[in-house]
Amino acid sequence: MIEVSHISKRFGHRLVLENVSFYVEKGEILGFLGPNGAGKTTTMRILTGFLPPNSGTVRIGGYDIQKEPLKVKRLLGYLPEHNPLYTEMTVRDYLFFVAETKGVERSKRKTQVNETIERCGLREVASRLIGHLSKGYRQRIGMAQALIGDPEVLILDEPTIGLDPKQILEIRQLIKELAGKKTIILSTHILPEVSMTCTRALIINKGRVVAEDALDNLTYTRGVSISVRANPQTLLSTLNSIDGVKSVAIEDEKEGIVRASIETGQEVRAKIAYNIIQNGWELFEMTPLRASLEESFVRLVTEEEGQ
Amino acid sequence: MKNIYFLAKKELKIYFYSPIAYSVAFMFLLIAGYFFYSDVLYFSLISLQARSGFMGLDITDWVIRPLLGNMSVVLLLILPLLTMRLFAEERRQGSLELLLTYPLRDIELVLGKFFGCLAVYVLMLAFTLPYPIILYLLGRTDISPFFTGYLGIFLMGSAFIALGLFISSLTESQIVAAVITFGLSLLFWIINWATHFVGPPLSKILEAISIITHFEDFMKGIIDTAHIIFYLSFISLSLFLTLRVLESRRIRG
């Protein structure tokens, strides 16, 4: 649905994006990650046709954004980072205006605006001035504005920034509801957000793509943590003798229960459990240790810096 | 075409949801009303005095021309306040970015804003229509210079609006937009004053680009296509420049 190939963008002498390529399949939610100033917003602005890249092409729905901007823009819903709204207008008037300019047919305008108002939970404020509403409502209006015209592609730049936890959950819920129906690019630097909503993530740093993978692969299993009632020394030697165990570390020992974390190269959880039971030890807990997205992110970003 | 209408409608809504349109129109009508009142009173006063002897007192010369002239000065002062927000505000808020991602052509955006602002101006002028009506009811005189005068004042105001739109597209600051628009409008207004000291051909050129020289015939009741074409070219040039600014913003980012 979205194909970005080899785009570069410079502002003056500063290279903001360098040879960025990625694709997003129809119906996919791509998490677009990166530290502040990595080039996320610039990429999104290029995707929406607001900025032209210095080189490279962007194709959305098969159309080149540079050559057929109007066709691409009809497929797009965009929520910019600072969510600019016309504060002097009422919510309904504003959404009506959006429906008009996005080319929603006259007969469908009213129903679509009403549906979007319902969907984004804006019914009770529909006739109030946007300027009088709270940040949470404004963010929902921003989402509503992006959804009007029923675009196939949604580009959301930090949709939950500055919201309280409850509002964040509401926006995430809204995004999850759209999963599968729309192709979504979600930019953020809040990592749990990506774990919760996205299927795939792209990590960008200093204008370059440093990782692009399914979320499961970015949050790989790196070992297992266990709690066992056993003698620490024998436990250590037993575990170390298992094929595929890289290292074992005893974390603590309380009332005879030993907690240990085991780094594994391959899937050996079954073998570990078997060995423990064989020795007649009591196994209290066994949890896979996953490298969280944070760890992957920090590793990728710092690796990049070390180079 | 439809998009121009939608955009103009949005501008109108913003003008009227906020106090901008009301305050600008209120001040304009207050001052214009004062001028009308004092011009009519002054005219009736000298008519009484002149009854014996002096002939040729003309309502066109004593009421219509000064009134339209004064109104045009007020417009010079207040129209920049109407146009300053058009692009500057959208750029500062960032809503221009969003607007540019909607399926709209740049030209539709420029014309939508122009006509939106123009509509406020026309509405404002329409509220001064009671003046010629009152004058006609009182005096049963020939008030036709009023109508050509209105055409002139409409064209001149449109030119100020187009210029203001262009200046507003250059900056994020509404104040800067207003100041520069006002300054340039004034300059175009008084530039013909220099014709007295500079010789031709420069004096001819200054005369030709002065906004006020083209307005004078309208106040006398004359419709000259040359003047209409001047204003239309002025408007087209301003709108064209706005369009180019919009395009260049996009390229430079």
XYZ file of C-alpha atoms in Angstrom, chain A:
307
model
C 0.000 0.000 0.000
C 2.822 2.369 0.917
C 6.164 2.053 -0.771
C 8.938 4.370 0.205
C 12.099 3.923 -1.758
C 15.428 5.579 -1.150
C 14.188 8.941 0.021
C 16.645 11.551 1.203
C 15.866 14.979 2.510
C 18.142 17.810 3.429
C 17.362 21.171 4.973
C 20.187 23.421 3.900
C 23.332 21.488 4.699
C 21.720 19.260 7.270
C 20.872 15.807 6.016
C 17.666 14.851 7.794
C 16.826 11.658 5.982
C 19.306 9.436 4.257
C 18.214 6.748 1.860
C 15.124 5.668 3.777
C 13.178 2.770 2.282
C 10.315 0.757 3.668
C 6.925 -0.572 2.738
C 3.638 -1.079 4.509
C 1.205 -3.791 3.460
C -2.493 -3.161 3.227
C -4.155 -3.475 6.611
C -0.910 -3.374 8.524
C -0.091 -1.086 11.458
C 3.500 0.026 11.287
C 5.055 1.513 14.387
C 7.442 4.248 13.419
C 9.988 4.635 16.174
C 12.926 6.810 16.837
C 14.397 9.187 19.348
C 13.351 12.820 19.153
C 14.831 14.487 16.121
C 15.423 11.233 14.282
C 13.442 12.314 11.241
C 10.040 10.820 12.000
C 8.019 13.937 11.379
C 9.962 14.773 8.235
C 9.252 11.298 6.869
C 5.566 11.702 7.610
C 5.490 15.096 5.961
C 7.031 13.584 2.879
C 4.487 10.765 2.916
C 1.626 13.248 3.036
C 3.045 15.299 0.200
C 3.609 18.355 2.376
C 7.350 18.222 1.746
C 8.973 16.892 -1.391
C 12.013 14.636 -0.875
C 15.328 15.645 -2.441
C 15.552 12.204 -3.981
C 13.647 8.955 -3.957
C 9.991 8.145 -4.510
C 6.916 7.570 -2.428
C 4.058 5.553 -3.822
C 0.784 5.228 -1.992
C -1.908 2.983 -3.377
C 0.154 2.761 -6.556
C 0.259 6.513 -7.162
C 3.431 8.561 -7.028
C 2.999 11.387 -4.522
C 5.007 13.793 -6.651
C 3.227 13.048 -9.914
C -0.341 12.522 -8.790
C -0.628 14.339 -5.471
C -4.390 14.765 -5.579
C -5.007 11.044 -6.071
C -2.698 10.181 -3.198
C -4.231 12.800 -0.936
C -7.670 11.290 -1.433
C -6.337 8.071 0.121
C -4.793 9.793 3.115
C -5.866 10.706 6.590
C -3.240 12.626 8.512
C -2.925 13.628 12.130
C 0.016 16.030 12.406
C 2.175 16.172 15.492
C 0.766 19.340 17.010
C -2.775 18.596 15.918
C -3.658 21.995 14.488
C -7.371 22.737 14.594
C -9.469 25.772 13.858
C -10.194 26.780 17.416
C -12.812 29.316 16.338
C -15.083 26.693 14.808
C -17.469 24.246 16.423
C -16.588 20.565 16.264
C -19.399 19.720 13.871
C -18.737 22.677 11.572
C -15.078 21.820 11.459
C -15.666 18.166 10.615
C -18.198 19.233 8.013
C -15.616 21.483 6.440
C -13.140 18.591 6.400
C -15.738 16.351 4.752
C -16.344 19.004 2.099
C -12.723 19.598 1.272
C -11.921 15.901 1.289
C -14.550 15.511 -1.397
C -17.118 13.456 0.508
C -20.290 13.377 -1.578
C -22.971 15.794 -0.528
C -25.498 13.081 0.289
C -23.051 11.204 2.521
C -21.525 14.163 4.317
C -23.995 14.372 7.132
C -24.050 10.672 7.943
C -20.307 10.398 7.741
C -19.721 13.360 10.016
C -22.242 11.980 12.509
C -20.715 8.508 12.402
C -17.259 9.893 12.977
C -18.503 12.009 15.865
C -19.982 8.887 17.466
C -16.945 6.774 16.791
C -14.538 9.256 18.341
C -16.784 9.917 21.329
C -17.439 13.538 20.477
C -21.224 13.568 20.647
C -21.594 15.640 23.792
C -19.211 18.333 22.531
C -20.265 18.362 18.862
C -21.726 21.853 18.955
C -19.079 23.471 21.130
C -16.196 25.624 19.988
C -12.990 23.639 19.574
C -11.057 26.336 21.414
C -13.043 25.640 24.569
C -12.304 21.917 24.666
C -9.684 19.972 26.583
C -6.585 18.463 25.057
C -8.121 14.988 25.129
C -11.125 16.079 23.108
C -8.936 18.002 20.705
C -6.850 14.919 20.065
C -10.031 12.995 19.327
C -11.113 15.726 16.936
C -7.735 15.345 15.268
C -8.388 11.624 14.888
C -11.910 12.313 13.640
C -10.557 14.744 11.083
C -8.117 12.095 9.834
C -10.875 9.477 9.613
C -13.266 11.610 7.586
C -13.422 10.681 3.954
C -12.829 7.063 4.965
C -9.206 7.097 3.792
C -7.410 3.804 3.270
C -4.189 5.058 4.773
C -3.825 6.779 8.128
C -0.675 8.592 9.104
C -0.628 9.450 12.779
C 2.215 11.515 14.184
C 2.442 10.971 17.945
C -1.301 10.631 18.463
C -1.114 10.193 22.237
C 1.379 12.906 23.094
C 0.382 15.079 26.023
C -2.643 13.031 27.012
C -3.465 11.566 30.403
C -3.358 7.758 30.819
C -7.076 7.293 30.355
C -7.118 9.364 27.185
C -4.096 7.473 25.892
C -5.995 4.221 26.346
C -8.983 5.638 24.478
C -6.898 6.712 21.508
C -5.104 3.365 21.441
C -8.429 1.584 21.574
C -9.573 3.631 18.605
C -6.436 2.722 16.679
C -6.864 -0.969 17.523
C -10.417 -0.888 16.254
C -9.091 0.308 12.913
C -6.559 -2.510 12.682
C -7.024 -4.651 9.604
C -9.384 -2.133 7.993
C -6.887 0.626 7.401
C -3.222 0.799 6.655
C -1.702 2.793 9.478
C 1.651 4.365 10.162
C 1.943 5.344 13.784
C 4.854 7.471 14.813
C 5.801 7.626 18.443
C 8.625 7.537 20.877
C 6.524 5.780 23.468
C 7.541 2.177 23.011
C 4.767 0.335 24.863
C 2.371 2.017 22.496
C 3.954 0.169 19.625
C 3.933 -3.147 21.491
C 0.255 -2.689 22.151
C -1.003 -1.543 18.795
C 1.389 -2.398 16.000
C 2.204 -5.499 14.049
C 5.514 -4.352 12.721
C 7.979 -1.695 13.729
C 10.487 0.445 11.967
C 13.220 2.072 13.986
C 14.843 5.166 12.619
C 17.809 7.031 14.034
C 19.599 10.083 12.707
C 17.715 9.887 9.447
C 18.463 6.249 8.740
C 16.470 3.072 9.132
C 18.247 0.943 11.732
C 15.717 -1.859 12.009
C 12.556 -2.960 10.346
C 10.914 -6.122 11.526
C 7.863 -7.819 12.907
C 7.366 -6.937 16.527
C 7.891 -10.569 17.637
C 11.343 -10.556 16.145
C 12.279 -7.284 17.760
C 11.188 -8.594 21.137
C 12.918 -11.973 20.879
C 13.203 -14.444 23.797
C 16.630 -14.314 25.250
C 16.266 -16.734 28.113
C 14.231 -17.919 31.012
C 13.988 -17.026 34.679
C 13.241 -19.750 37.227
C 12.527 -20.109 40.943
C 13.477 -23.480 42.378
C 13.916 -24.963 45.865
C 17.353 -26.465 45.510
C 20.979 -26.217 46.479
C 22.424 -23.333 44.473
C 25.692 -25.067 43.636
C 24.157 -28.290 42.345
C 21.510 -26.304 40.499
C 24.180 -24.264 38.822
C 26.165 -27.259 37.658
C 23.058 -29.127 36.519
C 21.821 -26.206 34.474
C 25.220 -25.516 32.991
C 25.462 -29.076 31.756
C 22.310 -28.673 29.626
C 22.943 -28.277 25.916
C 21.976 -24.829 24.673
C 22.353 -22.991 27.958
C 24.756 -20.113 27.516
C 25.069 -18.868 31.067
C 23.318 -19.095 34.391
C 23.221 -16.424 37.038
C 21.880 -16.874 40.552
C 19.956 -13.762 41.359
C 19.035 -14.373 44.979
C 18.227 -17.038 47.495
C 15.461 -16.699 50.055
C 14.275 -19.410 52.435
C 15.868 -22.087 50.279
C 14.259 -20.874 47.075
C 16.763 -19.936 44.431
C 15.953 -17.499 41.680
C 18.139 -17.806 38.622
C 18.141 -16.326 35.174
C 19.356 -18.437 32.319
C 20.557 -17.089 28.997
C 19.730 -19.514 26.257
C 20.757 -19.730 22.643
C 17.850 -21.906 21.570
C 14.579 -23.236 22.866
C 15.560 -25.347 25.886
C 12.791 -24.518 28.334
C 11.384 -28.041 28.225
C 14.821 -29.538 28.918
C 15.408 -27.228 31.869
C 12.063 -28.114 33.390
C 12.699 -31.830 32.832
C 16.102 -31.668 34.547
C 14.726 -29.842 37.538
C 11.892 -32.292 38.025
C 14.290 -35.231 37.531
C 16.367 -33.979 40.446
C 13.286 -33.838 42.622
C 13.431 -30.066 43.077
C 10.340 -27.994 43.468
C 9.811 -25.647 40.517
C 7.871 -22.558 41.574
C 8.120 -20.315 38.593
C 9.387 -20.265 35.065
C 9.121 -17.116 32.947
C 10.555 -16.477 29.535
C 12.846 -13.485 29.519
C 12.010 -11.330 26.544
C 14.176 -8.535 25.432
C 11.628 -5.766 25.545
C 11.188 -3.346 22.708
C 12.944 -0.795 24.879
C 16.017 -2.988 25.089
C 16.040 -3.655 21.362
C 15.507 -0.013 20.698
C 18.272 1.161 23.001
C 20.600 -1.526 21.656
C 19.925 -0.555 18.035
C 20.148 3.155 18.621
C 23.334 2.978 20.684
C 24.969 0.478 18.325
C 24.344 2.987 15.639
C 25.967 5.706 17.668
C 29.001 3.552 18.446
C 29.773 3.115 14.786
